[in-house]
mmCIF file of C-alpha atoms in Angstrom:
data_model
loop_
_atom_site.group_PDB
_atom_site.id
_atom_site.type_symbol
_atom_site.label_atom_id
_atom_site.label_comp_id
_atom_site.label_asym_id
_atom_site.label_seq_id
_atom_site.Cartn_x
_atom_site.Cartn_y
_atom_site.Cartn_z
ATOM 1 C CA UNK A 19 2.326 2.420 20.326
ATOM 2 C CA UNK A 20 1.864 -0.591 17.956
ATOM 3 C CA UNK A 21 1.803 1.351 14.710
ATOM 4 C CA UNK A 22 5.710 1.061 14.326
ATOM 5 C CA UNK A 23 7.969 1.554 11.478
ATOM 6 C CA UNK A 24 9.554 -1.520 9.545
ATOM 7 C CA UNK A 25 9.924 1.621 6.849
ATOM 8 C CA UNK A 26 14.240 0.911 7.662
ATOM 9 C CA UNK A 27 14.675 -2.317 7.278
ATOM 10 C CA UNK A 28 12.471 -2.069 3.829
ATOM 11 C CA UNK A 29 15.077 0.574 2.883
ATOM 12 C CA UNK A 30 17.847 -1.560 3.485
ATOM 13 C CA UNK A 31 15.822 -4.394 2.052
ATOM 14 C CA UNK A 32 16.087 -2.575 -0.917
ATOM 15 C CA UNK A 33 19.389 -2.088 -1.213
ATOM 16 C CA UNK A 34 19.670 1.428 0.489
ATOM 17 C CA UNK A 35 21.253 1.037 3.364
ATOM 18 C CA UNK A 36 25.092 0.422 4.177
ATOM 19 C CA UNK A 37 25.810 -2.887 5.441
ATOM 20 C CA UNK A 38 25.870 -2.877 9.655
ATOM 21 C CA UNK A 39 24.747 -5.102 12.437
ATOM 22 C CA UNK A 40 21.417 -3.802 12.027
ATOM 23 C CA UNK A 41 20.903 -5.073 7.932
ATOM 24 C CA UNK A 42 18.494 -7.106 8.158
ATOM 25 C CA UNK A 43 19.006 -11.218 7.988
ATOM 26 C CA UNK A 44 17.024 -13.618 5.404
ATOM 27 C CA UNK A 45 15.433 -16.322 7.217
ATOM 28 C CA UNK A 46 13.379 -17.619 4.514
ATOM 29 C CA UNK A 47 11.382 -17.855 1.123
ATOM 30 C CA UNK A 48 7.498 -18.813 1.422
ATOM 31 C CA UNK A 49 6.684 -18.753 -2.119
ATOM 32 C CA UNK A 50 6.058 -15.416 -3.088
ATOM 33 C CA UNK A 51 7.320 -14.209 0.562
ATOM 34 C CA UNK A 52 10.017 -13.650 2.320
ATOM 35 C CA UNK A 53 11.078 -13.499 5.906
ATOM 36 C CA UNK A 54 13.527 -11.174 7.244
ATOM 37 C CA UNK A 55 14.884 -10.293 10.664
ATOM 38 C CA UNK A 56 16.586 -7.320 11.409
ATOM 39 C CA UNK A 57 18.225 -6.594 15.348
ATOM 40 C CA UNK A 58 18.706 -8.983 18.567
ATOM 41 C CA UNK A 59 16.959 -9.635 21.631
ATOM 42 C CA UNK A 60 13.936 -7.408 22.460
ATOM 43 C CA UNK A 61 14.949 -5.006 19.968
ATOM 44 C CA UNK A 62 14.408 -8.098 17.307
ATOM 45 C CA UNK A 63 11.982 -7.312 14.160
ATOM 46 C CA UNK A 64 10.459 -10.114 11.961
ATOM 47 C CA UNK A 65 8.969 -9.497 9.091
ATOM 48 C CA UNK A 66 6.992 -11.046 5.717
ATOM 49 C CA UNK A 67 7.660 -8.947 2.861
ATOM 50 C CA UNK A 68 6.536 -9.473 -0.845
ATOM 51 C CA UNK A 69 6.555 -7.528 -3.657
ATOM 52 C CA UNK A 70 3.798 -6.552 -6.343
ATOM 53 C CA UNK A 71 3.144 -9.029 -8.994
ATOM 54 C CA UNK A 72 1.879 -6.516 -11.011
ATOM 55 C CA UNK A 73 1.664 -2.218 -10.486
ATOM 56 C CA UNK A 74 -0.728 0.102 -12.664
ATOM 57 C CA UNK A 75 -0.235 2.351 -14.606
ATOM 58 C CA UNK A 76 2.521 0.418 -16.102
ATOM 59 C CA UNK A 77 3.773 3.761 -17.918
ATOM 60 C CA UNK A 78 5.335 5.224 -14.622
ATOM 61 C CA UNK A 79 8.194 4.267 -12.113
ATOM 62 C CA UNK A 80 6.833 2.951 -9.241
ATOM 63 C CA UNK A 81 10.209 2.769 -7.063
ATOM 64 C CA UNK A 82 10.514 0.102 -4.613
ATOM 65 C CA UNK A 83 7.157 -1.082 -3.493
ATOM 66 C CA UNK A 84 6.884 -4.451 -0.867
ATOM 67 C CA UNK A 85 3.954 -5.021 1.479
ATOM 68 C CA UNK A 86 4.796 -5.981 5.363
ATOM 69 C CA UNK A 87 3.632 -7.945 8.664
ATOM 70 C CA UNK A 88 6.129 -7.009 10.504
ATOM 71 C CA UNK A 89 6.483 -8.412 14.463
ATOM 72 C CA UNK A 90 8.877 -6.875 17.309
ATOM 73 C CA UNK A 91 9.950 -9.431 19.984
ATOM 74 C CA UNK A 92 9.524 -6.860 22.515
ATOM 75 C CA UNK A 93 5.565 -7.227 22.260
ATOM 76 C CA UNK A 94 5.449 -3.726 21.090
ATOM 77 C CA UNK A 95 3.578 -4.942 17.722
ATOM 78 C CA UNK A 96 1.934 -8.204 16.353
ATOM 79 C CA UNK A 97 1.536 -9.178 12.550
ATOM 80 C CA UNK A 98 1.391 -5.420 11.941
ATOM 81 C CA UNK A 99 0.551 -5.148 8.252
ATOM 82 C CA UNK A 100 2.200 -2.266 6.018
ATOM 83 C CA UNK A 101 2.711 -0.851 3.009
ATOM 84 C CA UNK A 102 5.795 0.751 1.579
ATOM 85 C CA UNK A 103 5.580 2.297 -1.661
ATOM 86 C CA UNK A 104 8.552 3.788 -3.549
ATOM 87 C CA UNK A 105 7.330 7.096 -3.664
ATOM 88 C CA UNK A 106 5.493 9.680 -1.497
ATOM 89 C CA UNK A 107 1.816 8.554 -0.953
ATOM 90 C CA UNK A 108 -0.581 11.770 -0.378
ATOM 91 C CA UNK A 109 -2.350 12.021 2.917
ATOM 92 C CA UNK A 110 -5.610 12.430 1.958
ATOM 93 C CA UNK A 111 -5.881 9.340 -0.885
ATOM 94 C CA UNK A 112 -4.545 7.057 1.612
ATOM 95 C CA UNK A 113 -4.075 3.501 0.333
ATOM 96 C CA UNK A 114 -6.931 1.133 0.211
ATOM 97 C CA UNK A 115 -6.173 -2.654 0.979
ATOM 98 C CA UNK A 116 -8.824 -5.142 -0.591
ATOM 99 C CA UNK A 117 -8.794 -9.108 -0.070
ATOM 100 C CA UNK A 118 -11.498 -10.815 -1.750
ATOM 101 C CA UNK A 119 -14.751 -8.512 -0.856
ATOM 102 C CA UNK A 120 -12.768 -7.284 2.265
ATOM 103 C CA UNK A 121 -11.499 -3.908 1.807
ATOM 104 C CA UNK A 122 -9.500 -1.751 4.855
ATOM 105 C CA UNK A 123 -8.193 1.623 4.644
ATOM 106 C CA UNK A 124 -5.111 2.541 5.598
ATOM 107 C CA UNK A 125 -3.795 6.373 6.516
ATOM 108 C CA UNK A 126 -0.076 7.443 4.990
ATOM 109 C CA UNK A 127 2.809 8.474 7.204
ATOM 110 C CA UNK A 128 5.464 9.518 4.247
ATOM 111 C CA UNK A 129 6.021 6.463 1.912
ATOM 112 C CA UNK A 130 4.099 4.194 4.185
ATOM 113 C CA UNK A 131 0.734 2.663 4.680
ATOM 114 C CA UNK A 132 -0.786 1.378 8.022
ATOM 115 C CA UNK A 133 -4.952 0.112 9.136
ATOM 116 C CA UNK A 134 -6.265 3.029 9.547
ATOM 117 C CA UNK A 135 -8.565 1.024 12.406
ATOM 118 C CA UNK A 136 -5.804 -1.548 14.961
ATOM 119 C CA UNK A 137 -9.120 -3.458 14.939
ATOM 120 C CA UNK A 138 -8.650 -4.016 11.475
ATOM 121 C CA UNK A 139 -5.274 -5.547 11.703
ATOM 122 C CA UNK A 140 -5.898 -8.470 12.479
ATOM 123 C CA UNK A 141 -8.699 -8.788 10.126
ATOM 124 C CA UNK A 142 -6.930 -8.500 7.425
ATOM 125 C CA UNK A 143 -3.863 -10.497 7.888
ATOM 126 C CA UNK A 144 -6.990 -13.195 8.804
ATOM 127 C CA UNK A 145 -7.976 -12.278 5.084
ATOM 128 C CA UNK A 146 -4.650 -12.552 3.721
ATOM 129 C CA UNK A 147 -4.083 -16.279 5.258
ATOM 130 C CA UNK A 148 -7.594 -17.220 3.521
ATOM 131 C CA UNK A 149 -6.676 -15.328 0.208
ATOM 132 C CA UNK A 150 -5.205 -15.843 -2.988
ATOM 133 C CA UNK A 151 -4.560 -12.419 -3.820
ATOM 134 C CA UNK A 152 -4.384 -8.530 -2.527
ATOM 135 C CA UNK A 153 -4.889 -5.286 -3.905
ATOM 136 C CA UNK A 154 -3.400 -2.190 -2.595
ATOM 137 C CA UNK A 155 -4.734 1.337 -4.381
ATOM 138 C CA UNK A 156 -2.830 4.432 -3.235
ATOM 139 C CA UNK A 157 -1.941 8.171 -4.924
ATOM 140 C CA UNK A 158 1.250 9.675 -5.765
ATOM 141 C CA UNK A 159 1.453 13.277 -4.181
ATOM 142 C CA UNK A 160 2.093 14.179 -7.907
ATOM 143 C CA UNK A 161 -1.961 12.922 -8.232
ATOM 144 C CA UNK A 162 -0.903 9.423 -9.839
ATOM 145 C CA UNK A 163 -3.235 6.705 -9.012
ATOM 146 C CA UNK A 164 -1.895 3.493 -8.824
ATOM 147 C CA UNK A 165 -2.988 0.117 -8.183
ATOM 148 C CA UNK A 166 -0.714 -3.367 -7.145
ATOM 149 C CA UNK A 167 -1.707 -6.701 -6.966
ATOM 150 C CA UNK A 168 0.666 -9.237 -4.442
ATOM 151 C CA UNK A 169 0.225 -12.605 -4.299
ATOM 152 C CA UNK A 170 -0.886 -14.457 -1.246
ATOM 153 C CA UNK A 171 0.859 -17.620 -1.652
ATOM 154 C CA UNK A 172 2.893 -18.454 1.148
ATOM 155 C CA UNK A 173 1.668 -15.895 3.376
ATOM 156 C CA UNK A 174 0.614 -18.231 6.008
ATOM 157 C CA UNK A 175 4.171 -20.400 6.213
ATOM 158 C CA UNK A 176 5.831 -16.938 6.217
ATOM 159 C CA UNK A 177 3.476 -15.630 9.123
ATOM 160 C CA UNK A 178 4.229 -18.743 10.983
ATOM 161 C CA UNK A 179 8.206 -18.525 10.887
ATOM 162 C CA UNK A 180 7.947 -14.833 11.528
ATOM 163 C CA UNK A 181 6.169 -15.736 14.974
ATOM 164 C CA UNK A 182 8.732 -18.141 15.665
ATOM 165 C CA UNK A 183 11.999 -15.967 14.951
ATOM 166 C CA UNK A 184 9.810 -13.376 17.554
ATOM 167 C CA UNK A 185 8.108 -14.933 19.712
#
């Protein structure tokens, strides 16, 4: 039940989506994050989004890539983290998160990362408050390792409007 999609509103984030009642709505810029909220009432999603500061190998095209906490007013999930790439990840190279010395593994559903462990959640998002960078490794289905790092600065004041827009 909690591992939910924001994978839609990261679409239409991106530019991919007609506009509608359901685009999502900029609340907010946290440094290198941003907060967006996408639906009303208990159907509501936060979210903290930011995108790579820098993506390896540098020779291919990476596609729209943003890392997520997303939150659903409904209680349904809570500072879910996720990672979209723009580009089919392959199942079994599932992305790796790493904070400082942490590290968490994710598994892939499509273009998507999500904890592999819910125990791990919040560990990491605990991680990314405390951190000054992340690293997320992850594999192309065409066999293309890649590697991005995102800033953590302004993680925490995002996380902390997100659970206001939601709670």
């Amino acid at each position: 039940m909690r591992r939910l999609s924001a994978c839609a509103a990261c679409l239409i984030l991106a530019g991919a989506g007609a506009a509608s009642a359901q685009e999502p709505a900029f609340q907010g810029e946290h440094n290198d994050w941003r907060v967006f909220t996408r639906g009303e009432g208990e159907e509501r999603i936060c979210y903290a989004t930011s995108r790579p500061t820098d993506s390896r190998p540098g020779s291919v095209d990476h596609g729209d890539v943003y890392f997520l906490v997303s939150t659903w007013a409904s209680g349904a999930a809570e500072e879910q983290p996720s990672f979209l790439a723009g580009y089919a990840l392959q199942p079994d190279h599932a992305p790796v998160v790493r904070v400082g010395s942490s590290r968490y593994q994710m598994y892939v559903s499509q273009q998507e990362g999500f904890v592999e462990e819910l125990r791990d959640e919040q560990r990491l998002v605990d991680a990314m408050r405390r951190g000054y960078t992340m690293r997320v490794e992850a594999m192309s289905t065409r066999g293309t390792a890649t590697a991005y790092e995102f800033s953590l600065s302004g993680v925490t004041a995002a996380l902390e409007q997100v659970e206001r827009l939601c709670s």
